Tab-separated table of C-alpha atoms in Angstrom:
chain	number	residue	atom	x	y	z
A	1	UNK	CA	253.154	207.523	36.131
A	2	UNK	CA	250.315	205.058	35.003
A	3	UNK	CA	252.038	204.436	32.030
A	4	UNK	CA	255.020	202.937	33.758
A	5	UNK	CA	252.743	200.204	35.892
A	6	UNK	CA	253.361	196.491	34.810
A	7	UNK	CA	251.104	194.239	35.386
A	8	UNK	CA	252.273	190.433	35.722
A	9	UNK	CA	249.363	188.275	35.198
A	10	UNK	CA	248.123	184.598	33.930
A	11	UNK	CA	245.460	183.998	31.288
A	12	UNK	CA	241.539	184.221	33.833
A	13	UNK	CA	243.847	183.483	36.629
A	14	UNK	CA	242.469	186.199	39.794
A	15	UNK	CA	244.494	188.659	37.755
A	16	UNK	CA	242.068	189.344	34.940
A	17	UNK	CA	240.350	191.130	38.082
A	18	UNK	CA	243.191	193.694	37.088
A	19	UNK	CA	243.265	193.804	34.284
A	20	UNK	CA	239.058	194.740	34.498
A	21	UNK	CA	240.244	197.238	36.780
A	22	UNK	CA	242.831	199.258	34.562
A	23	UNK	CA	240.570	199.029	32.083
A	24	UNK	CA	237.436	200.578	33.850
A	25	UNK	CA	239.588	203.362	34.513
A	26	UNK	CA	240.726	204.062	31.167
A	27	UNK	CA	244.129	203.719	32.091
A	28	UNK	CA	247.388	202.177	29.861
A	29	UNK	CA	250.108	199.975	31.627
A	30	UNK	CA	252.258	197.157	30.225
A	31	UNK	CA	250.949	193.519	30.759
A	32	UNK	CA	253.420	191.223	31.361
A	33	UNK	CA	251.767	187.338	31.206
A	34	UNK	CA	253.020	184.284	32.955
A	35	UNK	CA	252.813	181.562	32.489
A	36	UNK	CA	251.550	179.327	35.997
A	37	UNK	CA	252.616	175.911	35.158
A	38	UNK	CA	256.373	176.840	33.856
A	39	UNK	CA	256.235	179.827	36.201
A	40	UNK	CA	258.344	181.786	32.978
A	41	UNK	CA	256.727	185.712	31.371
A	42	UNK	CA	256.206	184.745	27.596
A	43	UNK	CA	259.926	186.516	27.115
A	44	UNK	CA	261.737	184.031	28.891
A	45	UNK	CA	262.257	185.572	31.898
A	46	UNK	CA	262.358	184.017	35.618
A	47	UNK	CA	258.229	185.033	37.178
A	48	UNK	CA	260.139	184.181	40.892
A	49	UNK	CA	261.938	186.684	40.353
A	50	UNK	CA	259.271	188.956	40.702
A	51	UNK	CA	257.551	187.374	43.346
A	52	UNK	CA	259.488	184.331	45.107
A	53	UNK	CA	255.930	182.474	45.501
A	54	UNK	CA	255.211	182.597	41.616
A	55	UNK	CA	251.711	183.650	42.705
A	56	UNK	CA	249.420	186.238	40.020
A	57	UNK	CA	249.204	189.335	40.394
A	58	UNK	CA	252.032	191.375	40.643
A	59	UNK	CA	252.559	195.276	39.766
A	60	UNK	CA	255.278	196.823	39.747
A	61	UNK	CA	255.817	200.147	40.074
A	62	UNK	CA	258.145	202.833	38.127
A	63	UNK	CA	260.374	202.949	40.921
A	64	UNK	CA	260.723	198.991	40.930
A	65	UNK	CA	258.763	198.289	43.908
A	66	UNK	CA	257.096	194.898	43.259
A	67	UNK	CA	253.452	194.820	44.798
A	68	UNK	CA	251.561	190.981	45.112
A	69	UNK	CA	248.238	189.635	46.220
A	70	UNK	CA	245.425	190.765	44.557
A	71	UNK	CA	243.468	192.521	47.343
A	72	UNK	CA	246.563	194.823	47.821
A	73	UNK	CA	246.673	195.533	43.503
A	74	UNK	CA	243.575	196.203	43.084
A	75	UNK	CA	243.081	198.779	45.345
A	76	UNK	CA	246.539	200.073	44.600
A	77	UNK	CA	244.915	200.478	41.087
A	78	UNK	CA	241.775	201.350	42.845
A	79	UNK	CA	243.585	204.745	45.092
A	80	UNK	CA	245.997	205.816	42.131
A	81	UNK	CA	244.257	205.975	39.229
A	82	UNK	CA	240.293	208.170	38.499
A	83	UNK	CA	237.613	205.965	38.389
A	84	UNK	CA	237.278	202.633	38.830
A	85	UNK	CA	236.318	202.372	41.776
A	86	UNK	CA	238.473	204.354	44.302
A	87	UNK	CA	238.134	203.947	47.636
A	88	UNK	CA	235.228	204.816	48.838
A	89	UNK	CA	235.198	207.878	51.361
A	90	UNK	CA	233.163	206.852	53.868
A	91	UNK	CA	234.564	204.662	56.406
A	92	UNK	CA	231.534	201.769	56.312
A	93	UNK	CA	231.013	201.432	52.905
A	94	UNK	CA	235.407	201.098	53.017
A	95	UNK	CA	235.240	198.664	55.395
A	96	UNK	CA	233.301	197.028	53.243
A	97	UNK	CA	235.336	197.289	50.535
A	98	UNK	CA	237.845	195.379	52.548
A	99	UNK	CA	235.217	192.752	53.940
A	100	UNK	CA	233.677	191.447	50.665
A	101	UNK	CA	238.227	191.546	49.521
A	102	UNK	CA	238.880	189.591	51.698
A	103	UNK	CA	236.148	187.501	51.730
A	104	UNK	CA	236.738	186.826	47.665
A	105	UNK	CA	240.186	186.209	48.808
A	106	UNK	CA	240.370	183.657	51.697
A	107	UNK	CA	236.682	182.407	51.956
A	108	UNK	CA	235.402	181.870	47.399
A	109	UNK	CA	238.915	182.222	45.910
A	110	UNK	CA	241.503	180.266	48.819
A	111	UNK	CA	238.221	177.884	50.299
A	112	UNK	CA	237.024	176.846	47.341
A	113	UNK	CA	238.237	177.615	43.881
A	114	UNK	CA	242.594	177.098	45.006
A	115	UNK	CA	241.798	172.943	45.384
A	116	UNK	CA	238.767	172.499	42.552
A	117	UNK	CA	240.854	174.089	40.764
A	118	UNK	CA	244.711	172.629	41.253
A	119	UNK	CA	245.172	169.382	38.924
A	120	UNK	CA	247.349	167.811	41.703
A	121	UNK	CA	244.860	168.012	44.347
A	122	UNK	CA	242.964	164.440	45.730
A	123	UNK	CA	239.245	164.353	46.025
A	124	UNK	CA	238.702	164.505	49.040
A	125	UNK	CA	240.389	167.521	49.265
A	126	UNK	CA	238.285	169.006	46.656
A	127	UNK	CA	235.428	167.460	47.954
A	128	UNK	CA	235.982	169.434	51.436
A	129	UNK	CA	236.202	172.750	49.095
A	130	UNK	CA	233.313	171.926	47.683
A	131	UNK	CA	231.031	171.635	51.197
A	132	UNK	CA	231.543	175.430	51.336
A	133	UNK	CA	229.885	176.236	48.957
A	134	UNK	CA	226.700	176.087	49.261
A	135	UNK	CA	227.200	178.216	52.809
A	136	UNK	CA	229.528	181.056	51.441
A	137	UNK	CA	227.334	181.190	47.433
A	138	UNK	CA	223.967	181.251	49.573
A	139	UNK	CA	225.543	184.436	52.148
A	140	UNK	CA	226.812	185.750	49.181
A	141	UNK	CA	223.658	186.299	47.047
A	142	UNK	CA	221.680	187.973	49.974
A	143	UNK	CA	224.045	190.555	50.397
A	144	UNK	CA	223.401	190.974	46.062
A	145	UNK	CA	219.757	190.006	45.873
A	146	UNK	CA	218.084	193.611	44.760
A	147	UNK	CA	221.220	195.357	44.503
A	148	UNK	CA	223.508	195.698	40.927
A	149	UNK	CA	227.396	195.622	42.792
A	150	UNK	CA	228.328	194.691	46.173
A	151	UNK	CA	228.797	198.462	47.281
A	152	UNK	CA	226.777	201.696	46.506
A	153	UNK	CA	228.700	201.389	42.379
A	154	UNK	CA	230.590	199.119	40.409
A	155	UNK	CA	233.994	198.482	42.413
A	156	UNK	CA	237.211	196.283	42.289
A	157	UNK	CA	235.610	193.808	45.012
A	158	UNK	CA	233.374	193.117	41.383
A	159	UNK	CA	236.245	193.258	39.347
A	160	UNK	CA	237.612	190.505	41.522
A	161	UNK	CA	233.993	188.779	42.046
A	162	UNK	CA	234.025	188.687	38.371
A	163	UNK	CA	236.938	186.303	37.985
A	164	UNK	CA	236.435	184.073	40.928
A	165	UNK	CA	232.600	183.428	39.662
A	166	UNK	CA	233.783	182.888	35.771
A	167	UNK	CA	236.128	179.718	37.673
A	168	UNK	CA	231.878	178.040	37.670
A	169	UNK	CA	232.626	177.135	34.089
A	170	UNK	CA	235.655	174.397	34.842
A	171	UNK	CA	234.709	172.863	38.558
A	172	UNK	CA	231.941	171.772	39.375
A	173	UNK	CA	230.303	174.788	41.135
A	174	UNK	CA	226.890	174.722	39.628
A	175	UNK	CA	226.470	179.330	39.899
A	176	UNK	CA	222.899	178.079	38.016
A	177	UNK	CA	221.683	176.655	41.749
A	178	UNK	CA	222.165	180.437	43.120
A	179	UNK	CA	220.196	183.188	40.148
A	180	UNK	CA	221.100	185.738	41.973
A	181	UNK	CA	224.558	185.449	41.474
A	182	UNK	CA	224.412	184.834	37.870
A	183	UNK	CA	222.064	188.004	37.392
A	184	UNK	CA	225.144	189.651	38.653
A	185	UNK	CA	227.570	188.039	36.490
A	186	UNK	CA	225.214	188.626	33.161
A	187	UNK	CA	224.966	191.512	34.041
A	188	UNK	CA	228.611	193.415	35.250
A	189	UNK	CA	229.639	191.060	32.129
A	190	UNK	CA	228.048	193.547	29.142
A	191	UNK	CA	230.040	197.401	31.071
A	192	UNK	CA	232.233	197.381	28.237
A	193	UNK	CA	235.414	197.222	30.078
A	194	UNK	CA	234.917	193.530	31.419
A	195	UNK	CA	233.738	192.221	28.577
A	196	UNK	CA	236.791	193.472	26.946
A	197	UNK	CA	239.206	191.716	29.388
A	198	UNK	CA	237.070	188.360	29.329
A	199	UNK	CA	237.492	188.300	25.821
A	200	UNK	CA	241.535	189.391	25.048
A	201	UNK	CA	242.059	186.922	28.221
A	202	UNK	CA	239.639	184.078	27.210
A	203	UNK	CA	242.210	184.028	23.706
A	204	UNK	CA	245.068	184.648	25.211
A	205	UNK	CA	244.619	181.400	27.663
A	206	UNK	CA	243.043	179.978	24.995
A	207	UNK	CA	246.897	180.371	23.018
A	208	UNK	CA	249.038	179.042	26.794
A	209	UNK	CA	246.989	175.677	26.666
A	210	UNK	CA	247.498	175.147	22.934
A	211	UNK	CA	250.775	176.018	23.628
A	212	UNK	CA	251.514	173.951	26.314
A	213	UNK	CA	250.125	171.001	25.102
A	214	UNK	CA	247.240	170.651	27.238
A	215	UNK	CA	243.881	170.126	27.150
A	216	UNK	CA	241.617	172.909	27.531
A	217	UNK	CA	239.668	172.770	31.493
A	218	UNK	CA	236.118	171.692	30.918
A	219	UNK	CA	233.521	171.340	33.273
A	220	UNK	CA	232.847	168.397	35.518
A	221	UNK	CA	230.289	166.951	37.170
A	222	UNK	CA	228.157	169.246	38.999
A	223	UNK	CA	227.862	169.492	42.751
A	224	UNK	CA	225.278	167.157	43.449
A	225	UNK	CA	226.860	164.560	41.043
A	226	UNK	CA	230.400	164.596	42.906
A	227	UNK	CA	228.724	164.467	46.554
B	1	UNK	CA	232.283	206.477	69.204
B	2	UNK	CA	234.665	203.346	70.886
B	3	UNK	CA	232.993	202.923	73.977
B	4	UNK	CA	230.171	201.758	72.169
B	5	UNK	CA	232.379	199.530	69.305
B	6	UNK	CA	231.371	195.632	69.829
B	7	UNK	CA	233.430	193.326	69.066
B	8	UNK	CA	232.382	189.185	68.835
B	9	UNK	CA	235.346	186.790	69.530
B	10	UNK	CA	236.923	183.307	70.167
B	11	UNK	CA	239.642	182.680	71.885
B	12	UNK	CA	242.609	183.345	70.508
B	13	UNK	CA	240.405	182.702	66.710
B	14	UNK	CA	241.834	185.063	64.074
B	15	UNK	CA	239.732	188.109	66.434
B	16	UNK	CA	242.527	187.417	68.776
B	17	UNK	CA	244.611	189.995	66.330
B	18	UNK	CA	241.001	192.665	66.375
B	19	UNK	CA	241.301	192.918	70.052
B	20	UNK	CA	245.292	193.464	69.918
B	21	UNK	CA	244.528	196.478	68.231
B	22	UNK	CA	241.741	198.397	70.478
B	23	UNK	CA	244.169	197.806	73.375
B	24	UNK	CA	247.129	198.996	71.230
B	25	UNK	CA	244.966	201.716	70.660
B	26	UNK	CA	244.059	202.405	74.519
B	27	UNK	CA	240.372	201.777	73.140
B	28	UNK	CA	237.494	200.936	74.769
B	29	UNK	CA	235.141	198.308	73.663
B	30	UNK	CA	232.815	196.023	74.350
B	31	UNK	CA	233.463	191.982	74.249
B	32	UNK	CA	231.101	189.178	73.397
B	33	UNK	CA	232.785	185.502	73.566
B	34	UNK	CA	231.233	183.622	70.694
B	35	UNK	CA	230.995	179.611	71.154
B	36	UNK	CA	232.800	178.247	67.822
B	37	UNK	CA	230.925	175.104	68.237
B	38	UNK	CA	227.781	175.366	69.455
B	39	UNK	CA	227.303	179.482	67.488
B	40	UNK	CA	226.026	181.024	71.079
B	41	UNK	CA	227.074	184.128	72.195
B	42	UNK	CA	227.788	183.417	76.656
B	43	UNK	CA	224.803	185.212	76.595
B	44	UNK	CA	223.124	182.729	74.818
B	45	UNK	CA	222.461	184.931	71.260
B	46	UNK	CA	222.548	182.970	68.250
B	47	UNK	CA	225.313	184.240	66.776
B	48	UNK	CA	224.428	183.556	63.012
B	49	UNK	CA	221.792	186.410	64.275
B	50	UNK	CA	225.145	189.347	64.063
B	51	UNK	CA	226.588	187.648	60.941
B	52	UNK	CA	225.031	184.417	59.240
B	53	UNK	CA	228.744	182.734	58.468
B	54	UNK	CA	229.285	182.155	61.812
B	55	UNK	CA	233.234	183.346	61.774
B	56	UNK	CA	234.600	185.193	64.479
B	57	UNK	CA	235.057	188.371	64.606
B	58	UNK	CA	232.202	190.920	63.895
B	59	UNK	CA	232.167	194.106	64.721
B	60	UNK	CA	229.165	195.976	65.521
B	61	UNK	CA	229.247	199.808	64.742
B	62	UNK	CA	227.047	202.362	66.994
B	63	UNK	CA	224.040	202.808	64.363
B	64	UNK	CA	223.796	198.660	64.454
B	65	UNK	CA	226.115	197.844	61.228
B	66	UNK	CA	227.883	195.076	60.825
B	67	UNK	CA	230.922	194.288	59.525
B	68	UNK	CA	232.946	190.463	59.359
B	69	UNK	CA	235.361	190.513	57.790
B	70	UNK	CA	240.004	189.771	59.440
B	71	UNK	CA	240.983	192.211	57.514
B	72	UNK	CA	237.903	195.390	57.385
B	73	UNK	CA	238.050	195.012	61.406
B	74	UNK	CA	241.183	195.436	61.913
B	75	UNK	CA	241.891	198.016	59.341
B	76	UNK	CA	238.493	199.858	60.210
B	77	UNK	CA	239.970	199.968	64.442
B	78	UNK	CA	243.029	201.532	62.977
B	79	UNK	CA	241.232	203.830	60.939
B	80	UNK	CA	239.122	204.771	63.339
B	81	UNK	CA	240.691	204.916	66.865
B	82	UNK	CA	244.779	207.080	66.862
B	83	UNK	CA	247.562	204.843	67.634
B	84	UNK	CA	247.881	201.543	67.384
B	85	UNK	CA	248.803	201.195	63.426
B	86	UNK	CA	246.368	202.937	61.562
B	87	UNK	CA	246.538	203.230	58.055
B	88	UNK	CA	249.191	204.523	56.214
B	89	UNK	CA	249.530	207.392	54.460
B	90	UNK	CA	252.314	206.530	52.106
B	91	UNK	CA	250.306	204.923	48.770
B	92	UNK	CA	253.112	202.271	48.917
B	93	UNK	CA	252.730	201.273	51.906
B	94	UNK	CA	248.727	201.335	52.383
B	95	UNK	CA	249.928	198.666	49.558
B	96	UNK	CA	252.151	196.997	51.480
B	97	UNK	CA	249.761	196.630	54.613
B	98	UNK	CA	246.628	195.050	52.251
B	99	UNK	CA	249.955	192.992	50.920
B	100	UNK	CA	250.028	191.248	54.460
B	101	UNK	CA	246.625	191.218	55.687
B	102	UNK	CA	245.278	189.341	52.350
B	103	UNK	CA	248.603	186.981	52.692
B	104	UNK	CA	248.329	186.733	56.719
B	105	UNK	CA	244.299	185.838	55.766
B	106	UNK	CA	244.204	183.867	52.245
B	107	UNK	CA	247.831	181.848	52.148
B	108	UNK	CA	248.697	181.792	56.345
B	109	UNK	CA	244.929	181.645	58.117
B	110	UNK	CA	242.638	179.747	55.471
B	111	UNK	CA	244.878	178.227	53.433
B	112	UNK	CA	246.388	176.431	56.337
B	113	UNK	CA	245.509	176.761	59.383
B	114	UNK	CA	242.186	176.555	59.087
B	115	UNK	CA	242.016	172.571	57.851
B	116	UNK	CA	244.471	172.069	59.824
B	117	UNK	CA	242.657	173.799	63.188
B	118	UNK	CA	239.261	172.042	61.748
B	119	UNK	CA	238.985	168.416	63.967
B	120	UNK	CA	236.511	166.910	60.771
B	121	UNK	CA	239.105	167.667	58.001
B	122	UNK	CA	241.023	164.617	56.889
B	123	UNK	CA	244.093	163.823	56.898
B	124	UNK	CA	244.659	163.876	53.421
B	125	UNK	CA	242.897	167.596	53.982
B	126	UNK	CA	245.037	168.768	56.286
B	127	UNK	CA	248.072	166.510	54.540
B	128	UNK	CA	247.884	168.914	51.281
B	129	UNK	CA	247.427	172.217	53.763
B	130	UNK	CA	250.472	170.717	55.424
B	131	UNK	CA	252.813	171.473	51.973
B	132	UNK	CA	252.199	174.741	51.570
B	133	UNK	CA	253.151	175.590	54.973
B	134	UNK	CA	257.164	176.065	53.479
B	135	UNK	CA	256.994	178.225	50.629
B	136	UNK	CA	255.486	180.338	52.177
B	137	UNK	CA	256.657	180.460	55.902
B	138	UNK	CA	260.221	181.216	53.793
B	139	UNK	CA	258.951	183.554	52.220
B	140	UNK	CA	257.786	185.760	55.300
B	141	UNK	CA	261.066	184.426	56.356
B	142	UNK	CA	262.882	186.366	54.429
B	143	UNK	CA	260.939	189.748	54.030
B	144	UNK	CA	260.377	189.432	58.369
B	145	UNK	CA	265.143	189.048	58.696
B	146	UNK	CA	266.145	192.236	59.662
B	147	UNK	CA	262.843	194.326	60.765
B	148	UNK	CA	260.819	193.887	63.630
B	149	UNK	CA	257.113	194.548	61.728
B	150	UNK	CA	256.097	193.716	58.908
B	151	UNK	CA	255.669	197.776	57.965
B	152	UNK	CA	257.903	199.654	59.358
B	153	UNK	CA	255.954	200.339	62.832
B	154	UNK	CA	253.558	197.748	64.070
B	155	UNK	CA	251.032	197.311	62.336
B	156	UNK	CA	247.192	195.674	62.529
B	157	UNK	CA	249.532	192.968	59.818
B	158	UNK	CA	251.702	191.952	62.912
B	159	UNK	CA	248.215	191.740	65.242
B	160	UNK	CA	246.430	189.204	62.468
B	161	UNK	CA	250.250	187.296	61.833
B	162	UNK	CA	250.794	187.535	65.590
B	163	UNK	CA	246.824	185.309	65.834
B	164	UNK	CA	247.760	183.586	63.310
B	165	UNK	CA	251.474	182.519	64.414
B	166	UNK	CA	250.401	181.141	67.383
B	167	UNK	CA	248.228	177.954	65.878
B	168	UNK	CA	251.564	177.081	65.303
B	169	UNK	CA	251.819	175.611	69.050
B	170	UNK	CA	248.564	173.260	67.532
B	171	UNK	CA	248.775	171.591	64.989
B	172	UNK	CA	251.555	170.654	63.043
B	173	UNK	CA	253.551	173.839	61.715
B	174	UNK	CA	256.836	174.026	63.535
B	175	UNK	CA	257.800	178.049	63.785
B	176	UNK	CA	261.336	176.881	64.879
B	177	UNK	CA	262.343	175.197	62.032
B	178	UNK	CA	262.013	179.800	60.544
B	179	UNK	CA	264.065	181.126	63.535
B	180	UNK	CA	263.150	184.555	62.038
B	181	UNK	CA	260.182	184.195	62.390
B	182	UNK	CA	260.219	183.068	66.600
B	183	UNK	CA	262.103	185.660	67.188
B	184	UNK	CA	259.235	188.358	65.731
B	185	UNK	CA	256.966	186.645	67.370
B	186	UNK	CA	258.383	185.834	71.212
B	187	UNK	CA	259.046	189.939	70.436
B	188	UNK	CA	256.766	191.158	69.363
B	189	UNK	CA	254.619	189.190	72.241
B	190	UNK	CA	256.198	191.620	74.948
B	191	UNK	CA	254.692	194.428	73.847
B	192	UNK	CA	252.018	195.130	77.094
B	193	UNK	CA	248.971	194.899	74.810
B	194	UNK	CA	249.809	192.118	73.324
B	195	UNK	CA	251.441	190.137	76.643
B	196	UNK	CA	247.798	191.297	78.515
B	197	UNK	CA	245.183	189.831	75.308
B	198	UNK	CA	247.405	186.508	74.911
B	199	UNK	CA	246.890	186.543	78.459
B	200	UNK	CA	243.015	186.981	78.953
B	201	UNK	CA	242.007	184.794	75.979
B	202	UNK	CA	243.850	182.541	76.628
B	203	UNK	CA	242.735	181.494	79.981
B	204	UNK	CA	238.985	182.567	78.379
B	205	UNK	CA	240.249	179.209	75.984
B	206	UNK	CA	240.858	177.559	79.228
B	207	UNK	CA	237.691	177.908	80.268
B	208	UNK	CA	235.633	177.150	77.044
B	209	UNK	CA	237.349	174.317	76.163
B	210	UNK	CA	236.641	173.122	80.527
B	211	UNK	CA	232.748	173.911	80.244
B	212	UNK	CA	232.510	172.072	76.667
B	213	UNK	CA	233.715	169.078	78.252
B	214	UNK	CA	235.847	168.919	75.198
B	215	UNK	CA	239.244	168.042	75.114
B	216	UNK	CA	242.204	170.657	74.754
B	217	UNK	CA	243.694	171.102	71.333
B	218	UNK	CA	247.970	169.885	72.526
B	219	UNK	CA	250.323	169.995	69.773
B	220	UNK	CA	250.139	167.247	67.150
B	221	UNK	CA	253.223	165.817	65.443
B	222	UNK	CA	255.443	167.416	63.132
B	223	UNK	CA	255.185	168.268	59.176
B	224	UNK	CA	258.080	166.218	59.175
B	225	UNK	CA	256.580	163.679	61.376
B	226	UNK	CA	253.349	163.439	59.293
B	227	UNK	CA	254.402	163.520	56.064
């Protein structure tokens, strides 16, 4: 079954987490690259026919069903494939997995990074998003103090968090202000599956930028400066 | 076990979904009301000691563990208690549950309604949120055409969506522009557990507003007018 899973992704978008999950599982899958601006696949297919909202990732199953939303795609991969942070059997650990996937998706990804990464968002919209950083990063830092992973072992929640924390490199959010998070990220990026996924998508990202003629994102002024 | 579950909620906040889920299950639980502004419980307890981010819902388990994030609380309730939208056994249906909980939490709740409900958000922040309505509500409307529930039967995803759609009454989002969604909401609000939950929390909301001296929210100009 695994050979027929098809992952629609954009380089260094949150779909990177699903690539990490697949590599952690050692699973084969077909990767279809989507240009986030044109909504076309590299092969010229209209991605809106796959997912009308145009958001990545989407996972196409062998029967043609399409699953969207990162937490759903990640959990499907973890459940179907062995290893790589399968869904915990313990009810409280499972609740923690759901809690972290939801926190990362809503409080970090959508509330903070989506506006910061949006070239069309105004300065006041970005400032509103930046105001949310301190409380949420501090809470997360407190959770990760003295532990290596969000749950008892590496899970798809870590994969999602790594994809999101990477965006600190091109937004005013200063990861250095949270040494616990910076250390967590540095350690986990050494995992072979994580390193491979980041290396590959960084190269694909650069190729996409070169094709589009859009200047690559660079780090803007820090939170403090921006305020 | 169920008698010891403790749900921290604010009237008509997204925690309403968890009340609906508990009532659908016929489960006993202790409800602890939190004032969203002061972050104090009605009994004067500092809610930040329960959940440092101050967000509701939080579910306190008999052993003292606290689960936050609405999708996690909802799934814990659905998994632990019989009926009321237990987690589907089929992998694809389970993925759909995860997909809808994530979509409602990130794309509707956080991206659209959190800024619209935030009295401190600027007009440009609210306008940015309103721009997201059409695409997301249209996608949702397409999904719900010709069906009564998000999944094959009532689930905690419906409970969450009902809590979120209710906010159309106090924001410029016009539910009337999406007859499918309006019909879906009207039908599901007739369910006894849903009706009971909404009726009780509306009364608690009014009492809270009266105590705080803050004017109750009313419907602002429509999306069209606001643009």
